[in-house]
Amino acid sequence: MSQRPRRLRVSRQLREVVCETRVHADQLIQPHFVLDQESGVEAIPSMPTIDRMGRKEVLKRIEKDLELGIRSVMIFGLAGGARKDNEGTAAQDADGCVPKVVGELKKAFGSDLVVMTDVCLCAYTDHGHCGVLHEGRILNDPSLDLLASTALVHAEAGADVVAPSDMMDGRIGAMRSKLDSNGFDDVAIMSYAVKYASAYYGPFRDAADSAPAAGDRKTYQMDPRNSREALREAALDEAEGADFLMVKPALAYLDVIAKVRAASSLPLAAYNVSGEFSAVKAAVAQGWLDEAAVVSENLHAMVRAGADQIITYHAREALAGAWL
Ligand code: PBG
Ligand code: ZN
């Protein structure tokens, strides 16, 4: 036999030499659920090790995570029940949950930390949808200005990257022009360009209290059976001015990550979503899976498929435990 693939697998050292895919701390983005209060910690039962935190605890945790090498965070704001209405008005409050914590993060960590903010209305609307609801329909164009204004208050507070997750048509263009006309032409947009109507978001909706009160998100998020459509979504967002594209969820959509990777030269993020995280945690708790090995395999698979960044709830433990 002239070709023996096993020759390159004989030792750990040689396997490292020929390894094709590496995952580095700089690529990982840790999500945070921020309560609209100065202090406090609430566990999220369906997401072990992930908490809802007040600003004080968020700052402390991020400071520790920086020592592990986590330089990027994705901030999710939690409105609190009393402040929700049809238009998600609290999302545009310059003194709201996200702008407050972003301001404190920038003050504490400056450019050492890349602050990304999720831009959506669903945690702030009383009906739990990502846009304005009228007679049972989610209205596209009336939602655009609300989303753009939300991105603007995040930018004014100091966000480096705004990440719209709503899936309204035209939101990247609306946001880009709103940011530019207010002097924030250097604030980047990470578009949740290819976001599927997935059952894997369940634990997140518990955490953010953002499940739709009625109906589902299928009139705005993508059908999981489609992948050519992903290329249309990605191309539109790129044309409208997105700086990063994202595919979400990650594991059931590795083919889509590979396709979008081939079609665009923009940085491409994969969102390793809550349900993917919780499924691993649940199996590990039963003693059915080896957490370090499975998380390493999953994160490498995302990068191997073509992701440049990974938003993952596993980031902290993966780095602290040297799982990668
Ligand atoms: C809000 C938003 C969701 C997620 C990120 N931003 C939930 C949804 O669209 O229902 C999901 C993240 C996760 O499951 O980890 N639009
Ligand atoms: Zn939403």
Coordinates of C-alpha atoms and ligand atoms in Angstrom, one line a residue:
M1 CA 0.0 0.0 0.0
S2 CA 1.6 3.3 -1.0
Q3 CA -1.1 5.4 0.7
R4 CA -1.7 4.7 4.3
P5 CA -3.8 7.5 5.9
R6 CA -3.1 5.9 9.4
R7 CA 0.5 7.0 9.1
L8 CA -0.4 10.5 10.0
R9 CA -2.4 9.4 13.0
V10 CA 0.3 7.4 14.8
S11 CA 1.0 10.0 17.6
R12 CA -0.8 12.8 19.3
Q13 CA 2.1 15.1 18.1
L14 CA 1.7 14.1 14.5
R15 CA -2.1 14.5 14.6
E16 CA -1.6 18.0 15.9
V17 CA 0.8 18.8 13.0
V18 CA -1.7 17.7 10.4
C19 CA -4.8 19.0 12.1
E20 CA -6.9 21.1 9.7
T21 CA -9.2 23.0 12.1
R22 CA -8.4 25.0 15.2
V23 CA -10.8 26.8 17.5
H24 CA -9.3 29.8 19.2
A25 CA -10.6 31.8 22.2
D26 CA -10.7 35.0 20.0
Q27 CA -13.4 33.4 17.8
L28 CA -15.8 32.7 20.7
I29 CA -18.6 35.1 21.7
Q30 CA -20.2 34.6 25.2
P31 CA -23.9 35.5 25.5
H32 CA -25.2 37.3 28.6
F33 CA -28.8 37.8 29.8
V34 CA -28.9 41.1 31.6
L35 CA -31.7 42.0 34.1
D36 CA -32.9 45.6 34.2
Q37 CA -31.5 46.1 37.7
E38 CA -28.2 46.9 39.4
S39 CA -27.7 43.6 41.0
G40 CA -29.1 40.1 41.3
V41 CA -28.7 36.6 39.9
E42 CA -31.4 34.2 38.7
A43 CA -30.6 30.7 37.5
I44 CA -32.2 29.6 34.2
P45 CA -33.4 26.0 34.9
S46 CA -33.2 24.9 31.3
M47 CA -29.7 26.3 30.8
P48 CA -27.4 25.0 33.6
T49 CA -24.4 27.3 34.4
I50 CA -26.1 30.3 32.6
D51 CA -27.7 32.9 34.7
R52 CA -29.8 36.1 34.3
M53 CA -27.7 38.7 36.0
G54 CA -27.9 42.3 37.2
R55 CA -25.3 44.8 35.9
K56 CA -22.9 44.3 38.8
E57 CA -22.7 40.5 38.3
V58 CA -22.4 40.9 34.5
L59 CA -19.4 43.1 34.9
K60 CA -17.8 40.8 37.4
R61 CA -18.3 37.8 35.2
I62 CA -17.0 39.5 32.1
E63 CA -13.9 40.6 33.9
K64 CA -13.2 37.0 34.9
D65 CA -14.0 35.8 31.4
L66 CA -11.5 38.3 29.9
E67 CA -8.8 36.5 31.9
L68 CA -9.8 33.3 30.1
G69 CA -9.4 35.0 26.8
I70 CA -13.1 35.8 26.0
R71 CA -12.9 39.2 24.3
S72 CA -16.4 39.3 22.8
V73 CA -19.8 39.3 24.4
M74 CA -23.4 39.3 23.1
I75 CA -25.7 41.2 25.3
F76 CA -29.4 40.3 25.6
G77 CA -31.6 42.7 27.6
L78 CA -34.6 41.6 29.7
A79 CA -37.4 44.1 30.0
G80 CA -39.3 42.9 32.9
G81 CA -43.0 42.2 32.5
A82 CA -44.4 45.6 33.5
R83 CA -42.6 47.4 30.7
K84 CA -43.8 45.4 27.8
D85 CA -46.2 46.9 25.1
N86 CA -47.2 46.2 21.5
E87 CA -44.3 48.1 20.0
G88 CA -41.6 47.1 22.4
T89 CA -41.1 50.7 23.4
A90 CA -38.7 49.8 26.2
A91 CA -36.2 48.6 23.6
Q92 CA -35.7 52.1 22.4
D93 CA -35.2 53.6 25.9
A94 CA -31.8 55.3 26.0
D95 CA -31.8 54.6 29.7
G96 CA -32.9 51.0 29.3
C97 CA -31.4 47.7 30.3
V98 CA -29.0 47.3 27.3
P99 CA -27.7 50.9 27.0
K100 CA -27.0 51.0 30.7
V101 CA -24.9 47.9 30.9
V102 CA -23.2 48.7 27.6
G103 CA -22.1 52.1 29.0
E104 CA -20.8 50.4 32.1
L105 CA -18.9 47.8 30.1
K106 CA -17.3 50.3 27.9
K107 CA -16.3 52.4 30.9
A108 CA -14.8 49.4 32.7
F109 CA -13.1 47.6 29.8
G110 CA -12.8 50.1 26.9
S111 CA -11.5 48.5 23.8
D112 CA -10.3 45.3 25.5
L113 CA -13.8 44.1 25.2
V114 CA -15.9 43.8 22.0
V115 CA -19.4 44.5 23.0
M116 CA -22.1 43.1 20.7
T117 CA -25.8 43.7 21.3
D118 CA -28.7 41.6 20.2
V119 CA -31.2 44.0 18.5
C120 CA -34.8 42.8 18.6
L121 CA -38.2 43.6 20.0
C122 CA -39.4 40.2 21.3
A123 CA -38.1 40.6 24.9
Y124 CA -39.9 44.0 25.0
T125 CA -43.3 43.3 23.3
D126 CA -46.3 42.1 25.3
H127 CA -47.1 39.6 22.5
G128 CA -43.5 38.3 22.3
H129 CA -43.1 38.8 18.6
C130 CA -40.0 40.3 16.9
G131 CA -42.0 43.0 15.2
V132 CA -45.2 45.1 15.6
L133 CA -48.4 43.0 15.8
H134 CA -51.6 44.2 14.1
E135 CA -54.7 42.0 13.6
G136 CA -52.7 38.8 13.9
R137 CA -50.0 39.8 11.4
I138 CA -46.4 40.9 12.1
L139 CA -46.0 44.2 10.2
N140 CA -42.7 44.4 8.4
D141 CA -42.1 48.1 7.5
P142 CA -43.6 49.7 10.6
S143 CA -41.1 47.5 12.6
L144 CA -38.0 48.8 10.7
D145 CA -37.8 52.2 12.4
L146 CA -38.3 50.7 15.8
L147 CA -35.5 48.2 15.2
A148 CA -33.2 50.9 13.8
S149 CA -33.9 53.2 16.7
T150 CA -33.0 50.3 19.1
A151 CA -29.7 49.8 17.3
L152 CA -29.1 53.5 17.6
V153 CA -29.5 53.6 21.4
H154 CA -27.1 50.7 21.6
A155 CA -24.6 52.5 19.5
E156 CA -25.0 55.7 21.5
A157 CA -24.2 53.7 24.6
G158 CA -21.0 52.4 23.1
A159 CA -21.8 49.1 21.4
D160 CA -19.1 48.0 18.9
V161 CA -21.4 45.7 17.0
V162 CA -25.2 45.6 16.8
A163 CA -26.8 42.3 15.9
P164 CA -30.4 42.4 14.6
S165 CA -32.1 39.0 15.1
D166 CA -35.7 40.0 14.1
M167 CA -35.7 38.7 10.4
M168 CA -37.8 41.6 9.1
D169 CA -37.0 42.4 5.4
G170 CA -34.9 45.5 4.9
R171 CA -33.8 45.9 8.5
I172 CA -30.1 46.0 7.7
G173 CA -30.5 48.8 5.2
A174 CA -32.7 50.7 7.6
M175 CA -30.3 50.3 10.5
R176 CA -27.2 51.2 8.4
S177 CA -28.7 54.5 7.3
K178 CA -30.0 55.4 10.7
L179 CA -26.5 54.7 12.3
D180 CA -24.7 56.6 9.5
S181 CA -26.9 59.6 9.6
N182 CA -26.3 59.9 13.4
G183 CA -22.5 59.7 13.1
F184 CA -22.1 56.0 13.9
D185 CA -20.7 54.9 10.6
D186 CA -18.0 52.8 12.4
V187 CA -20.5 50.7 14.4
A188 CA -20.6 47.3 12.7
I189 CA -23.7 45.2 12.0
M190 CA -23.7 41.5 12.5
S191 CA -26.8 40.3 10.7
Y192 CA -28.7 37.2 11.9
A193 CA -29.0 36.8 8.1
V194 CA -29.9 33.2 8.0
K195 CA -32.1 32.5 11.0
Y196 CA -34.4 29.5 10.9
A197 CA -37.8 29.1 12.7
S198 CA -36.1 26.5 14.9
A199 CA -37.4 24.4 17.9
Y200 CA -33.9 24.8 19.3
Y201 CA -34.6 28.3 20.8
G202 CA -36.9 26.9 23.6
P203 CA -34.5 27.4 26.5
F204 CA -33.6 30.9 25.4
R205 CA -37.2 31.9 25.3
D206 CA -37.5 30.7 29.0
A207 CA -34.4 32.8 29.8
A208 CA -35.6 35.9 28.0
D209 CA -39.3 35.5 28.6
S210 CA -39.7 36.1 24.9
A211 CA -41.9 33.3 23.6
P212 CA -44.7 34.5 21.4
A213 CA -48.0 34.6 23.4
A214 CA -49.8 33.4 20.3
G215 CA -48.7 31.9 17.0
D216 CA -45.1 31.2 16.0
R217 CA -42.3 32.9 14.1
K218 CA -42.8 31.1 10.8
T219 CA -43.9 34.2 8.9
Y220 CA -40.6 35.9 9.4
Q221 CA -37.9 33.2 10.4
M222 CA -36.8 30.8 7.7
D223 CA -38.2 27.3 6.9
P224 CA -35.7 24.7 8.2
R225 CA -36.3 22.7 4.9
N226 CA -34.7 25.5 2.8
S227 CA -31.1 26.2 2.0
R228 CA -31.1 28.1 -1.4
E229 CA -33.2 30.7 0.4
A230 CA -30.3 31.1 2.8
L231 CA -28.1 32.4 -0.1
R232 CA -30.8 35.0 -1.0
E233 CA -31.1 36.2 2.6
A234 CA -27.3 36.4 2.9
A235 CA -26.9 38.3 -0.4
L236 CA -29.6 40.8 0.5
D237 CA -28.0 41.6 3.9
E238 CA -24.6 41.9 2.3
A239 CA -26.0 44.3 -0.2
E240 CA -27.7 46.3 2.5
G241 CA -24.5 46.8 4.4
A242 CA -24.0 43.9 6.8
D243 CA -20.5 43.5 8.1
F244 CA -20.9 40.0 9.4
L245 CA -23.4 37.3 8.4
M246 CA -24.7 34.7 10.8
V247 CA -26.3 31.3 10.4
K248 CA -28.5 30.2 13.3
P249 CA -28.8 27.5 14.7
A250 CA -25.5 25.9 14.0
L251 CA -25.4 22.1 14.4
A252 CA -28.4 21.1 12.3
Y253 CA -27.4 23.7 9.7
L254 CA -23.7 22.9 9.0
D255 CA -24.5 22.5 5.3
V256 CA -26.0 26.0 5.3
I257 CA -22.8 27.4 7.0
A258 CA -20.7 25.8 4.2
K259 CA -22.9 27.2 1.5
V260 CA -23.0 30.7 2.8
R261 CA -19.2 30.5 3.4
A262 CA -18.7 29.7 -0.3
A263 CA -21.1 32.5 -1.5
S264 CA -19.8 35.4 0.6
S265 CA -16.4 36.7 1.7
L266 CA -17.8 38.4 4.8
P267 CA -17.0 37.1 8.3
L268 CA -19.5 34.4 9.1
A269 CA -20.7 33.6 12.6
A270 CA -22.5 30.5 13.7
Y271 CA -24.9 30.7 16.6
N272 CA -24.7 27.5 18.8
V273 CA -28.1 28.1 20.2
S274 CA -29.7 27.4 23.6
G275 CA -31.4 24.1 22.7
E276 CA -28.1 22.8 21.3
F277 CA -26.4 23.7 24.5
S278 CA -29.1 22.4 26.8
A279 CA -29.3 19.1 24.9
V280 CA -25.6 18.5 25.6
K281 CA -26.0 19.6 29.2
A282 CA -28.9 17.2 29.8
A283 CA -27.1 14.2 28.3
V284 CA -24.0 15.0 30.3
A285 CA -26.1 15.2 33.5
Q286 CA -27.3 11.7 32.8
G287 CA -23.8 10.5 32.3
W288 CA -24.5 9.7 28.7
L289 CA -22.0 12.0 27.0
D290 CA -18.5 13.2 27.8
E291 CA -19.0 17.0 27.9
A292 CA -15.4 18.1 27.1
A293 CA -15.2 15.8 24.1
V294 CA -18.6 16.5 22.7
V295 CA -18.3 20.3 23.1
S296 CA -14.9 20.3 21.4
E297 CA -16.3 18.1 18.6
N298 CA -19.3 20.4 18.1
L299 CA -17.3 23.6 18.1
H300 CA -14.7 22.2 15.7
A301 CA -17.5 21.0 13.4
M302 CA -18.8 24.6 13.1
V303 CA -15.4 26.0 12.2
R304 CA -14.7 23.1 9.9
A305 CA -18.0 23.9 8.1
G306 CA -16.8 27.5 7.6
A307 CA -17.7 29.6 10.6
D308 CA -15.3 32.3 11.6
Q309 CA -17.0 33.1 14.9
I310 CA -19.1 31.1 17.3
I311 CA -21.6 32.5 19.7
T312 CA -21.8 29.8 22.3
Y313 CA -23.0 29.3 25.9
H314 CA -20.1 26.8 26.2
A315 CA -17.4 29.4 25.7
R316 CA -16.5 29.9 29.4
E317 CA -16.4 26.3 30.4
A318 CA -14.6 25.2 27.2
L319 CA -11.8 27.7 27.8
A320 CA -11.6 27.2 31.6
G321 CA -11.4 23.4 31.1
A322 CA -9.1 23.6 28.1
W323 CA -11.6 21.4 26.2
L324 CA -10.5 22.7 22.8
Ligands
PBG1 C1 -34.5 37.1 19.6 C2 -33.5 36.0 19.7 C3 -33.7 34.6 19.9 C4 -32.5 34.0 19.9 C5 -31.5 35.0 19.8 N1 -32.2 36.2 19.6 C6 -35.0 33.9 20.1 C7 -36.0 33.7 19.0 O1 -35.8 34.2 17.9 O2 -37.0 33.2 19.3 C8 -32.2 32.5 20.2 C9 -30.9 32.2 20.9 C10 -30.8 30.9 21.5 O3 -31.7 30.0 21.3 O4 -29.8 30.7 22.1 N2 -35.0 37.3 18.4
ZN2 ZN -36.9 38.6 18.5

